[in-house]
Each structure stands twice: as structure tokens, then as C-alpha cells.
PDB file of C-alpha atoms in Angstrom:
ATOM      1  CA  MET Y   1     -56.517 -44.570 -44.398  1.00  0.00           C
ATOM      2  CA  LEU Y   2     -59.174 -42.973 -42.566  1.00  0.00           C
ATOM      3  CA  ARG Y   3     -58.584 -45.205 -39.462  1.00  0.00           C
ATOM      4  CA  PHE Y   4     -54.640 -44.363 -39.636  1.00  0.00           C
ATOM      5  CA  ILE Y   5     -55.533 -40.397 -39.952  1.00  0.00           C
ATOM      6  CA  LEU Y   6     -57.930 -40.635 -37.002  1.00  0.00           C
ATOM      7  CA  SER Y   7     -55.451 -42.613 -34.951  1.00  0.00           C
ATOM      8  CA  LYS Y   8     -52.760 -39.753 -35.402  1.00  0.00           C
ATOM      9  CA  LEU Y   9     -55.367 -37.385 -34.439  1.00  0.00           C
ATOM     10  CA  LEU Y  10     -56.091 -39.232 -30.991  1.00  0.00           C
ATOM     11  CA  TYR Y  11     -52.749 -38.914 -30.228  1.00  0.00           C
ATOM     12  CA  LEU Y  12     -52.881 -35.213 -30.152  1.00  0.00           C
ATOM     13  CA  VAL Y  13     -55.159 -35.123 -27.162  1.00  0.00           C
ATOM     14  CA  PRO Y  14     -52.774 -36.705 -24.669  1.00  0.00           C
ATOM     15  CA  THR Y  15     -49.803 -34.951 -26.234  1.00  0.00           C
ATOM     16  CA  PHE Y  16     -51.495 -31.678 -25.941  1.00  0.00           C
ATOM     17  CA  ILE Y  17     -52.580 -32.316 -22.011  1.00  0.00           C
ATOM     18  CA  GLY Y  18     -48.844 -33.311 -21.722  1.00  0.00           C
ATOM     19  CA  ILE Y  19     -47.774 -30.194 -22.776  1.00  0.00           C
ATOM     20  CA  THR Y  20     -50.161 -28.030 -20.865  1.00  0.00           C
ATOM     21  CA  ILE Y  21     -49.016 -30.040 -17.890  1.00  0.00           C
ATOM     22  CA  ILE Y  22     -45.235 -29.310 -18.585  1.00  0.00           C
ATOM     23  CA  ALA Y  23     -45.916 -25.518 -19.343  1.00  0.00           C
ATOM     24  CA  PHE Y  24     -48.367 -25.134 -16.432  1.00  0.00           C
ATOM     25  CA  GLY Y  25     -45.582 -27.032 -14.113  1.00  0.00           C
ATOM     26  CA  PHE Y  26     -42.766 -25.508 -15.141  1.00  0.00           C
ATOM     27  CA  VAL Y  27     -44.223 -21.833 -14.308  1.00  0.00           C
ATOM     28  CA  ARG Y  28     -45.294 -23.007 -10.815  1.00  0.00           C
ATOM     29  CA  VAL Y  29     -41.554 -24.515 -10.063  1.00  0.00           C
ATOM     30  CA  LEU Y  30     -40.060 -21.313 -11.128  1.00  0.00           C
ATOM     31  CA  PRO Y  31     -38.410 -19.173  -8.108  1.00  0.00           C
ATOM     32  CA  GLY Y  32     -40.084 -15.820  -7.143  1.00  0.00           C
ATOM     33  CA  ASP Y  33     -43.398 -14.508  -6.045  1.00  0.00           C
ATOM     34  CA  PRO Y  34     -45.681 -14.779  -9.240  1.00  0.00           C
ATOM     35  CA  VAL Y  35     -48.049 -12.233  -7.330  1.00  0.00           C
ATOM     36  CA  LEU Y  36     -45.141  -9.667  -7.025  1.00  0.00           C
ATOM     37  CA  LEU Y  37     -44.317  -9.915 -10.736  1.00  0.00           C
ATOM     38  CA  MET Y  38     -47.538  -9.953 -12.051  1.00  0.00           C
ATOM     39  CA  ALA Y  39     -48.879  -7.093  -9.744  1.00  0.00           C
ATOM     40  CA  GLY Y  40     -45.420  -5.035 -10.553  1.00  0.00           C
ATOM     41  CA  GLU Y  41     -45.947  -3.682  -6.961  1.00  0.00           C
ATOM     42  CA  ARG Y  42     -43.080  -3.514  -4.257  1.00  0.00           C
ATOM     43  CA  GLY Y  43     -43.464  -3.236  -0.631  1.00  0.00           C
ATOM     44  CA  LEU Y  44     -47.045  -5.037  -0.676  1.00  0.00           C
ATOM     45  CA  SER Y  45     -48.884  -5.428   2.731  1.00  0.00           C
ATOM     46  CA  PRO Y  46     -49.857  -8.836   3.642  1.00  0.00           C
ATOM     47  CA  GLU Y  47     -53.597  -7.865   3.006  1.00  0.00           C
ATOM     48  CA  ARG Y  48     -52.824  -6.471  -0.425  1.00  0.00           C
ATOM     49  CA  HIS Y  49     -50.859  -9.480  -1.228  1.00  0.00           C
ATOM     50  CA  ALA Y  50     -53.742 -12.095  -0.103  1.00  0.00           C
ATOM     51  CA  GLU Y  51     -56.115 -10.054  -2.004  1.00  0.00           C
ATOM     52  CA  LEU Y  52     -53.987 -10.143  -5.371  1.00  0.00           C
ATOM     53  CA  SER Y  53     -53.577 -13.843  -4.729  1.00  0.00           C
ATOM     54  CA  ALA Y  54     -57.256 -14.327  -4.478  1.00  0.00           C
ATOM     55  CA  GLN Y  55     -57.705 -12.246  -7.678  1.00  0.00           C
ATOM     56  CA  LEU Y  56     -54.961 -14.342  -9.839  1.00  0.00           C
ATOM     57  CA  GLY Y  57     -56.138 -17.662  -8.269  1.00  0.00           C
ATOM     58  CA  PHE Y  58     -53.025 -18.522  -6.531  1.00  0.00           C
ATOM     59  CA  ASP Y  59     -54.574 -19.267  -3.175  1.00  0.00           C
ATOM     60  CA  ARG Y  60     -56.811 -22.266  -5.138  1.00  0.00           C
ATOM     61  CA  PRO Y  61     -55.469 -25.912  -5.127  1.00  0.00           C
ATOM     62  CA  LEU Y  62     -53.029 -26.715  -8.114  1.00  0.00           C
ATOM     63  CA  TRP Y  63     -55.308 -28.479  -9.825  1.00  0.00           C
ATOM     64  CA  ALA Y  64     -58.038 -26.128  -9.493  1.00  0.00           C
ATOM     65  CA  GLN Y  65     -55.514 -23.506 -11.025  1.00  0.00           C
ATOM     66  CA  TYR Y  66     -54.993 -25.828 -13.867  1.00  0.00           C
ATOM     67  CA  LEU Y  67     -58.163 -26.501 -14.823  1.00  0.00           C
ATOM     68  CA  GLU Y  68     -58.740 -22.938 -14.721  1.00  0.00           C
ATOM     69  CA  PHE Y  69     -55.497 -22.448 -16.905  1.00  0.00           C
ATOM     70  CA  MET Y  70     -57.015 -24.975 -19.618  1.00  0.00           C
ATOM     71  CA  ASN Y  71     -60.346 -23.231 -19.617  1.00  0.00           C
ATOM     72  CA  ARG Y  72     -58.656 -20.016 -20.777  1.00  0.00           C
ATOM     73  CA  LEU Y  73     -56.400 -21.716 -23.153  1.00  0.00           C
ATOM     74  CA  LEU Y  74     -59.137 -23.131 -24.908  1.00  0.00           C
ATOM     75  CA  HIS Y  75     -61.154 -19.982 -25.008  1.00  0.00           C
ATOM     76  CA  GLY Y  76     -58.029 -18.067 -26.457  1.00  0.00           C
ATOM     77  CA  ASP Y  77     -57.250 -16.458 -23.237  1.00  0.00           C
ATOM     78  CA  LEU Y  78     -53.520 -16.214 -22.725  1.00  0.00           C
ATOM     79  CA  GLY Y  79     -53.616 -13.760 -20.071  1.00  0.00           C
ATOM     80  CA  ASN Y  80     -52.025 -10.549 -20.016  1.00  0.00           C
ATOM     81  CA  SER Y  81     -48.410  -9.457 -20.534  1.00  0.00           C
ATOM     82  CA  LEU Y  82     -46.063  -8.715 -17.748  1.00  0.00           C
ATOM     83  CA  VAL Y  83     -44.454  -5.834 -19.569  1.00  0.00           C
ATOM     84  CA  THR Y  84     -47.363  -4.065 -21.569  1.00  0.00           C
ATOM     85  CA  LYS Y  85     -50.463  -5.299 -19.520  1.00  0.00           C
ATOM     86  CA  LYS Y  86     -52.199  -5.974 -22.579  1.00  0.00           C
ATOM     87  CA  PRO Y  87     -53.577  -9.370 -23.611  1.00  0.00           C
ATOM     88  CA  VAL Y  88     -51.028 -11.904 -24.946  1.00  0.00           C
ATOM     89  CA  LEU Y  89     -53.165 -12.962 -27.700  1.00  0.00           C
ATOM     90  CA  THR Y  90     -53.525  -9.357 -28.818  1.00  0.00           C
ATOM     91  CA  GLU Y  91     -49.636  -8.816 -28.711  1.00  0.00           C
ATOM     92  CA  PHE Y  92     -48.902 -12.007 -30.590  1.00  0.00           C
ATOM     93  CA  MET Y  93     -51.261 -11.517 -33.218  1.00  0.00           C
ATOM     94  CA  ALA Y  94     -49.729  -8.132 -33.911  1.00  0.00           C
ATOM     95  CA  LEU Y  95     -46.075  -9.459 -33.909  1.00  0.00           C
ATOM     96  CA  PHE Y  96     -46.626 -12.739 -35.563  1.00  0.00           C
ATOM     97  CA  PRO Y  97     -46.859 -11.769 -38.914  1.00  0.00           C
ATOM     98  CA  ALA Y  98     -43.301 -10.337 -38.694  1.00  0.00           C
ATOM     99  CA  THR Y  99     -42.134 -13.499 -37.364  1.00  0.00           C
ATOM    100  CA  VAL Y 100     -43.760 -15.651 -40.279  1.00  0.00           C
ATOM    101  CA  GLU Y 101     -42.448 -13.180 -43.065  1.00  0.00           C
ATOM    102  CA  LEU Y 102     -38.736 -13.666 -41.525  1.00  0.00           C
ATOM    103  CA  GLY Y 103     -38.958 -17.122 -41.527  1.00  0.00           C
ATOM    104  CA  LEU Y 104     -40.512 -17.476 -45.044  1.00  0.00           C
ATOM    105  CA  VAL Y 105     -37.867 -15.281 -46.504  1.00  0.00           C
ATOM    106  CA  ALA Y 106     -35.166 -17.425 -44.472  1.00  0.00           C
ATOM    107  CA  ILE Y 107     -36.382 -20.597 -45.842  1.00  0.00           C
ATOM    108  CA  ILE Y 108     -36.436 -19.536 -49.450  1.00  0.00           C
ATOM    109  CA  ILE Y 109     -32.984 -18.298 -49.218  1.00  0.00           C
ATOM    110  CA  ALA Y 110     -31.646 -21.463 -47.623  1.00  0.00           C
ATOM    111  CA  THR Y 111     -33.839 -23.430 -50.393  1.00  0.00           C
ATOM    112  CA  VAL Y 112     -32.352 -21.701 -53.218  1.00  0.00           C
ATOM    113  CA  ILE Y 113     -28.998 -21.775 -52.126  1.00  0.00           C
ATOM    114  CA  GLY Y 114     -28.786 -24.942 -50.236  1.00  0.00           C
ATOM    115  CA  VAL Y 115     -30.108 -27.280 -52.901  1.00  0.00           C
ATOM    116  CA  PRO Y 116     -27.961 -26.128 -55.874  1.00  0.00           C
ATOM    117  CA  VAL Y 117     -25.062 -26.357 -53.611  1.00  0.00           C
ATOM    118  CA  GLY Y 118     -25.752 -29.746 -52.420  1.00  0.00           C
ATOM    119  CA  VAL Y 119     -26.300 -31.019 -55.726  1.00  0.00           C
ATOM    120  CA  ILE Y 120     -23.091 -29.432 -57.059  1.00  0.00           C
ATOM    121  CA  ALA Y 121     -21.066 -31.008 -54.327  1.00  0.00           C
ATOM    122  CA  ALA Y 122     -22.685 -34.381 -55.200  1.00  0.00           C
ATOM    123  CA  ILE Y 123     -21.579 -33.970 -58.706  1.00  0.00           C
ATOM    124  CA  LYS Y 124     -17.977 -32.998 -57.998  1.00  0.00           C
ATOM    125  CA  ARG Y 125     -17.413 -35.355 -55.288  1.00  0.00           C
ATOM    126  CA  GLY Y 126     -14.074 -35.007 -53.755  1.00  0.00           C
ATOM    127  CA  SER Y 127     -13.445 -31.869 -55.667  1.00  0.00           C
ATOM    128  CA  TRP Y 128     -12.402 -28.432 -54.164  1.00  0.00           C
ATOM    129  CA  PHE Y 129     -16.090 -27.097 -54.233  1.00  0.00           C
ATOM    130  CA  ASP Y 130     -17.015 -30.348 -52.620  1.00  0.00           C
ATOM    131  CA  GLN Y 131     -14.640 -29.990 -49.794  1.00  0.00           C
ATOM    132  CA  VAL Y 132     -14.881 -26.115 -49.272  1.00  0.00           C
ATOM    133  CA  SER Y 133     -18.921 -26.036 -49.336  1.00  0.00           C
ATOM    134  CA  MET Y 134     -19.523 -29.048 -47.048  1.00  0.00           C
ATOM    135  CA  THR Y 135     -16.885 -27.584 -44.640  1.00  0.00           C
ATOM    136  CA  ALA Y 136     -18.672 -24.162 -44.709  1.00  0.00           C
ATOM    137  CA  ALA Y 137     -22.120 -26.077 -44.171  1.00  0.00           C
ATOM    138  CA  LEU Y 138     -20.470 -27.739 -41.010  1.00  0.00           C
ATOM    139  CA  VAL Y 139     -19.323 -24.433 -39.824  1.00  0.00           C
ATOM    140  CA  GLY Y 140     -22.546 -22.527 -40.257  1.00  0.00           C
ATOM    141  CA  PHE Y 141     -24.381 -25.511 -38.664  1.00  0.00           C
ATOM    142  CA  SER Y 142     -22.374 -25.350 -35.715  1.00  0.00           C
ATOM    143  CA  MET Y 143     -22.234 -21.634 -35.487  1.00  0.00           C
ATOM    144  CA  PRO Y 144     -24.185 -19.831 -32.638  1.00  0.00           C
ATOM    145  CA  ILE Y 145     -26.847 -17.905 -34.293  1.00  0.00           C
ATOM    146  CA  PHE Y 146     -26.280 -14.843 -31.741  1.00  0.00           C
ATOM    147  CA  TRP Y 147     -22.684 -14.594 -32.485  1.00  0.00           C
ATOM    148  CA  TRP Y 148     -23.214 -14.842 -36.440  1.00  0.00           C
ATOM    149  CA  GLY Y 149     -26.123 -12.181 -36.011  1.00  0.00           C
ATOM    150  CA  LEU Y 150     -23.752  -9.766 -34.021  1.00  0.00           C
ATOM    151  CA  LEU Y 151     -20.774 -10.426 -36.583  1.00  0.00           C
ATOM    152  CA  LEU Y 152     -22.715  -9.634 -39.548  1.00  0.00           C
ATOM    153  CA  ILE Y 153     -24.440  -6.639 -37.973  1.00  0.00           C
ATOM    154  CA  ILE Y 154     -20.949  -5.138 -37.109  1.00  0.00           C
ATOM    155  CA  LEU Y 155     -19.860  -5.820 -40.787  1.00  0.00           C
ATOM    156  CA  PHE Y 156     -22.915  -5.072 -42.830  1.00  0.00           C
ATOM    157  CA  SER Y 157     -24.458  -2.184 -40.494  1.00  0.00           C
ATOM    158  CA  GLY Y 158     -21.765  -0.860 -38.668  1.00  0.00           C
ATOM    159  CA  ILE Y 159     -18.472  -0.778 -40.983  1.00  0.00           C
ATOM    160  CA  LEU Y 160     -19.909  -1.169 -44.484  1.00  0.00           C
ATOM    161  CA  GLN Y 161     -23.421   0.550 -43.644  1.00  0.00           C
ATOM    162  CA  TRP Y 162     -25.126  -1.558 -46.234  1.00  0.00           C
ATOM    163  CA  THR Y 163     -28.176  -2.533 -44.082  1.00  0.00           C
ATOM    164  CA  PRO Y 164     -30.206  -1.080 -41.283  1.00  0.00           C
ATOM    165  CA  VAL Y 165     -29.481  -2.323 -37.765  1.00  0.00           C
ATOM    166  CA  SER Y 166     -32.923  -2.753 -36.726  1.00  0.00           C
ATOM    167  CA  GLY Y 167     -36.528  -1.949 -37.392  1.00  0.00           C
ATOM    168  CA  ARG Y 168     -38.896  -3.393 -40.147  1.00  0.00           C
ATOM    169  CA  ILE Y 169     -39.036  -0.217 -42.361  1.00  0.00           C
ATOM    170  CA  SER Y 170     -37.868   3.430 -42.542  1.00  0.00           C
ATOM    171  CA  LEU Y 171     -39.878   5.813 -40.455  1.00  0.00           C
ATOM    172  CA  MET Y 172     -40.445   8.047 -43.713  1.00  0.00           C
ATOM    173  CA  TYR Y 173     -42.856   5.467 -44.886  1.00  0.00           C
ATOM    174  CA  PHE Y 174     -46.074   4.924 -43.833  1.00  0.00           C
ATOM    175  CA  PHE Y 175     -49.054   2.770 -45.195  1.00  0.00           C
ATOM    176  CA  PRO Y 176     -52.177   0.801 -43.316  1.00  0.00           C
ATOM    177  CA  PRO Y 177     -51.277  -2.602 -42.693  1.00  0.00           C
ATOM    178  CA  VAL Y 178     -53.124  -5.227 -44.784  1.00  0.00           C
ATOM    179  CA  THR Y 179     -51.411  -8.701 -44.465  1.00  0.00           C
ATOM    180  CA  GLY Y 180     -49.211  -7.527 -41.528  1.00  0.00           C
ATOM    181  CA  PHE Y 181     -46.417  -8.844 -44.115  1.00  0.00           C
ATOM    182  CA  MET Y 182     -44.104  -5.788 -44.645  1.00  0.00           C
ATOM    183  CA  LEU Y 183     -42.866  -6.717 -48.306  1.00  0.00           C
ATOM    184  CA  ILE Y 184     -46.463  -7.471 -49.261  1.00  0.00           C
ATOM    185  CA  ASP Y 185     -47.746  -4.342 -47.666  1.00  0.00           C
ATOM    186  CA  SER Y 186     -45.312  -2.125 -49.150  1.00  0.00           C
ATOM    187  CA  LEU Y 187     -46.079  -3.599 -52.649  1.00  0.00           C
ATOM    188  CA  LEU Y 188     -49.824  -2.806 -52.135  1.00  0.00           C
ATOM    189  CA  SER Y 189     -49.022   0.700 -51.215  1.00  0.00           C
ATOM    190  CA  GLY Y 190     -47.435   1.259 -54.502  1.00  0.00           C
ATOM    191  CA  GLN Y 191     -44.246   2.980 -52.787  1.00  0.00           C
ATOM    192  CA  LYS Y 192     -41.155   1.356 -54.385  1.00  0.00           C
ATOM    193  CA  GLY Y 193     -39.045   3.041 -51.861  1.00  0.00           C
ATOM    194  CA  ALA Y 194     -41.088   1.424 -49.023  1.00  0.00           C
ATOM    195  CA  PHE Y 195     -40.478  -2.008 -50.472  1.00  0.00           C
ATOM    196  CA  LEU Y 196     -37.006  -1.338 -50.829  1.00  0.00           C
ATOM    197  CA  SER Y 197     -36.778  -0.407 -47.603  1.00  0.00           C
ATOM    198  CA  ALA Y 198     -38.605  -3.247 -46.054  1.00  0.00           C
ATOM    199  CA  ALA Y 199     -36.288  -5.413 -47.991  1.00  0.00           C
ATOM    200  CA  SER Y 200     -33.110  -3.828 -46.879  1.00  0.00           C
ATOM    201  CA  HIS Y 201     -34.412  -4.204 -43.264  1.00  0.00           C
ATOM    202  CA  LEU Y 202     -35.339  -7.951 -44.018  1.00  0.00           C
ATOM    203  CA  ILE Y 203     -32.375  -9.195 -45.768  1.00  0.00           C
ATOM    204  CA  LEU Y 204     -29.617  -9.195 -43.022  1.00  0.00           C
ATOM    205  CA  PRO Y 205     -31.838 -11.052 -40.171  1.00  0.00           C
ATOM    206  CA  ALA Y 206     -33.236 -13.701 -43.080  1.00  0.00           C
ATOM    207  CA  VAL Y 207     -29.708 -14.336 -43.789  1.00  0.00           C
ATOM    208  CA  VAL Y 208     -28.666 -14.943 -40.236  1.00  0.00           C
ATOM    209  CA  LEU Y 209     -31.562 -17.070 -39.948  1.00  0.00           C
ATOM    210  CA  ALA Y 210     -31.212 -18.927 -43.054  1.00  0.00           C
ATOM    211  CA  THR Y 211     -27.643 -20.334 -42.206  1.00  0.00           C
ATOM    212  CA  ILE Y 212     -28.279 -23.029 -40.333  1.00  0.00           C
ATOM    213  CA  PRO Y 213     -31.097 -24.471 -42.480  1.00  0.00           C
ATOM    214  CA  LEU Y 214     -29.109 -23.678 -45.716  1.00  0.00           C
ATOM    215  CA  ALA Y 215     -26.125 -26.227 -44.088  1.00  0.00           C
ATOM    216  CA  VAL Y 216     -28.653 -28.559 -43.314  1.00  0.00           C
ATOM    217  CA  ILE Y 217     -30.349 -28.533 -46.670  1.00  0.00           C
ATOM    218  CA  ALA Y 218     -27.201 -28.561 -48.400  1.00  0.00           C
ATOM    219  CA  ARG Y 219     -25.867 -31.479 -46.786  1.00  0.00           C
ATOM    220  CA  GLN Y 220     -29.096 -33.502 -46.962  1.00  0.00           C
ATOM    221  CA  THR Y 221     -29.176 -32.764 -50.877  1.00  0.00           C
ATOM    222  CA  ARG Y 222     -25.786 -34.004 -51.473  1.00  0.00           C
ATOM    223  CA  SER Y 223     -26.287 -37.278 -49.402  1.00  0.00           C
ATOM    224  CA  ALA Y 224     -29.482 -37.740 -51.356  1.00  0.00           C
ATOM    225  CA  MET Y 225     -27.891 -37.117 -54.672  1.00  0.00           C
ATOM    226  CA  LEU Y 226     -25.091 -39.527 -54.133  1.00  0.00           C
ATOM    227  CA  GLU Y 227     -27.530 -42.048 -53.091  1.00  0.00           C
ATOM    228  CA  VAL Y 228     -29.647 -41.576 -56.222  1.00  0.00           C
ATOM    229  CA  MET Y 229     -26.760 -41.277 -58.275  1.00  0.00           C
ATOM    230  CA  GLY Y 230     -25.427 -44.997 -57.601  1.00  0.00           C
ATOM    231  CA  GLU Y 231     -29.307 -46.458 -58.554  1.00  0.00           C
ATOM    232  CA  ASP Y 232     -30.044 -48.499 -61.708  1.00  0.00           C
ATOM    233  CA  TYR Y 233     -31.996 -46.399 -63.346  1.00  0.00           C
ATOM    234  CA  VAL Y 234     -29.165 -43.467 -63.230  1.00  0.00           C
ATOM    235  CA  ARG Y 235     -26.491 -45.706 -64.578  1.00  0.00           C
ATOM    236  CA  THR Y 236     -29.029 -46.800 -67.615  1.00  0.00           C
ATOM    237  CA  ALA Y 237     -29.756 -43.348 -68.551  1.00  0.00           C
ATOM    238  CA  ARG Y 238     -25.700 -43.110 -68.510  1.00  0.00           C
ATOM    239  CA  ALA Y 239     -25.523 -45.894 -70.709  1.00  0.00           C
ATOM    240  CA  LYS Y 240     -28.110 -44.884 -73.032  1.00  0.00           C
ATOM    241  CA  GLY Y 241     -25.888 -42.073 -73.641  1.00  0.00           C
ATOM    242  CA  LEU Y 242     -28.285 -39.189 -72.050  1.00  0.00           C
ATOM    243  CA  PRO Y 243     -26.750 -35.475 -71.492  1.00  0.00           C
ATOM    244  CA  PRO Y 244     -25.532 -35.158 -67.828  1.00  0.00           C
ATOM    245  CA  ALA Y 245     -27.863 -32.189 -67.214  1.00  0.00           C
ATOM    246  CA  ARG Y 246     -30.702 -34.531 -68.052  1.00  0.00           C
ATOM    247  CA  ILE Y 247     -29.319 -37.151 -66.036  1.00  0.00           C
ATOM    248  CA  VAL Y 248     -29.143 -35.000 -63.003  1.00  0.00           C
ATOM    249  CA  GLY Y 249     -32.146 -32.700 -63.462  1.00  0.00           C
ATOM    250  CA  VAL Y 250     -34.792 -35.281 -64.584  1.00  0.00           C
ATOM    251  CA  HIS Y 251     -33.568 -38.708 -63.005  1.00  0.00           C
ATOM    252  CA  ALA Y 252     -31.468 -38.012 -60.256  1.00  0.00           C
ATOM    253  CA  LEU Y 253     -32.800 -34.730 -58.610  1.00  0.00           C
ATOM    254  CA  ARG Y 254     -36.476 -35.562 -58.979  1.00  0.00           C
ATOM    255  CA  ASN Y 255     -35.936 -38.547 -56.722  1.00  0.00           C
ATOM    256  CA  ALA Y 256     -33.401 -37.284 -54.353  1.00  0.00           C
ATOM    257  CA  MET Y 257     -35.632 -34.050 -53.407  1.00  0.00           C
ATOM    258  CA  ILE Y 258     -38.112 -36.165 -51.579  1.00  0.00           C
ATOM    259  CA  PRO Y 259     -35.959 -36.537 -48.366  1.00  0.00           C
ATOM    260  CA  VAL Y 260     -34.796 -32.765 -49.018  1.00  0.00           C
ATOM    261  CA  ILE Y 261     -38.555 -31.844 -49.069  1.00  0.00           C
ATOM    262  CA  THR Y 262     -38.876 -33.405 -45.683  1.00  0.00           C
ATOM    263  CA  THR Y 263     -36.014 -31.891 -44.342  1.00  0.00           C
ATOM    264  CA  ILE Y 264     -37.197 -28.461 -45.767  1.00  0.00           C
ATOM    265  CA  GLY Y 265     -40.498 -28.850 -43.758  1.00  0.00           C
ATOM    266  CA  LEU Y 266     -38.666 -29.715 -40.578  1.00  0.00           C
ATOM    267  CA  GLN Y 267     -36.579 -26.660 -40.934  1.00  0.00           C
ATOM    268  CA  ILE Y 268     -39.618 -24.340 -41.137  1.00  0.00           C
ATOM    269  CA  GLY Y 269     -40.500 -25.283 -37.461  1.00  0.00           C
ATOM    270  CA  VAL Y 270     -36.949 -24.568 -36.798  1.00  0.00           C
ATOM    271  CA  LEU Y 271     -36.965 -21.355 -38.169  1.00  0.00           C
ATOM    272  CA  MET Y 272     -40.075 -20.337 -36.338  1.00  0.00           C
ATOM    273  CA  ALA Y 273     -38.162 -21.065 -33.059  1.00  0.00           C
ATOM    274  CA  GLY Y 274     -34.993 -19.455 -34.251  1.00  0.00           C
ATOM    275  CA  ALA Y 275     -36.998 -16.216 -35.145  1.00  0.00           C
ATOM    276  CA  ILE Y 276     -37.140 -15.335 -31.785  1.00  0.00           C
ATOM    277  CA  LEU Y 277     -33.493 -14.948 -30.893  1.00  0.00           C
ATOM    278  CA  THR Y 278     -32.798 -13.236 -34.695  1.00  0.00           C
ATOM    279  CA  GLU Y 279     -35.498 -10.940 -33.854  1.00  0.00           C
ATOM    280  CA  THR Y 280     -34.062 -10.136 -30.376  1.00  0.00           C
ATOM    281  CA  ILE Y 281     -30.672  -9.378 -31.686  1.00  0.00           C
TER     282      ILE Y 281
END
């Protein structure tokens, strides 16, 4: 077991190096002058351009630039933001808790709704519920998230005015950040209104972000349940006269959750990537 774990860990080294080479090379092949982009100055004289190139290291060979890039990366130095001119790592750590909070709430919504929908669809295979839910799951999986987000904003924020359009909490509430998670920090502040405001700001983007994982989880749960329901131990439980709820909950669902849990874990990574687009909308 230890040898297996070590072998997998060793694979991380070439994988990490490959990712850094791709990221470094991709930035270098993009069109445009990186010196002008990073300096934010127009009409640079050739002397000033050469000076900035030397300061930023662009006058060095590519292999030397890559080694410097790796050295700074391993020391946690990701450079400065082109927009705020502040360290990227500082900006990232300030905003990352909001992304994690959004992703966690979205995966909870997707799991709480997706698993029961998949179970019921499997039990009532071929029924109207099965057809409607799986069709909706297919539509949800295929729907562009930016279009879905804009549609819900127009409906719930514009027409119905049930949820705020943007932000994380109303400006009338203020409390010192503790965890970076607005829901938790609002609870720790003891302000009920602050928690409700944070929840109302979070629910709409969380629902948008949960749409695709919900569809995937529901379809995976249905497939796993249908496969398990045909196993010998389930048929034996039916032959013994066990209640249907016990057969589904104890014998079928417990074994069907193995691939479903794997799917949920994979969707967490997808959510972290999708949260960037959702937060932008």
C-alpha cells in the first residue's frame, strides 16, 4: 500500500512540471507586448522599454525565465495583479473563501436534490416523473451556465425582486471577518438580519452553479440504483417480504452511493472552476 501511494506521489512531480511548462509557454505565445501590458504605460521610449524589460526579466533566455518563474512559484510569489498592482496571492486569498463558500453551498444543493430525484426516478422507472426529471437533467446539463444565470437574474432579481442582483451582503451590515465565509461570519456576529442578507445574496448564484452537478448526480444516482436493484441480494430481500422503504434505503441505496460519492467528489472540482464564471455574472 505504501509503495502504491509513493508511486502515485511520484507522478505528481512530472505532472506539476508539465503544467508549469504549459502555463509558462501559453503566456509567452499570446499576442501583444507583455512589457506594455504590465507597465500600463503608453508611448514608451525605446530606452524605457528596454529598462522595464530588464526589470521584468524579459531580456533573459526563455529557460532562465522559466527557472525564475518556478523559483518564485515555489516560494509562493505569483507576481502582481495587472489590475490592482497588488500581489496575486494576497488578492487570491482575500477572494478565495467566497468561491469556496459558493461551491460548498452549490454542491450541498445539488446533492440534497439530485440524490432523491435519482432514487425516485429509478424506483418509478418509465413513469412521468422519471421521464420529466431525466429530461430536465439533460437540459440542465446542456444549458450554458452564463445564459442560465442571466435568465434567473432577470426573473428573480429583476421581475420578482426576490434576490439581490450582486454582492455578498447588504451594505447596512458590518462585522469583522473571521473565517471569510459570509454565512458563518454573519452567524458569529450575532446579527440575524446579516445572516438572512448573506443567504439571500448567496442562494441565486448557488442555484445557478448547482444546476449542472445536480443533473449529473441525479442521472448517476438513477443509473446506480437501477443496476443495484437488479442484484441478487435485492431480489432476496424482496422475496423475504421486507418493506420497500427498507429495501431501497438499506440494501439498494447504500450500495448505489459508492459511484455517486465518487461523482460528487469530481463535481466539487468542476464547481470550483464554474464558480469563476458564476461570480462574474
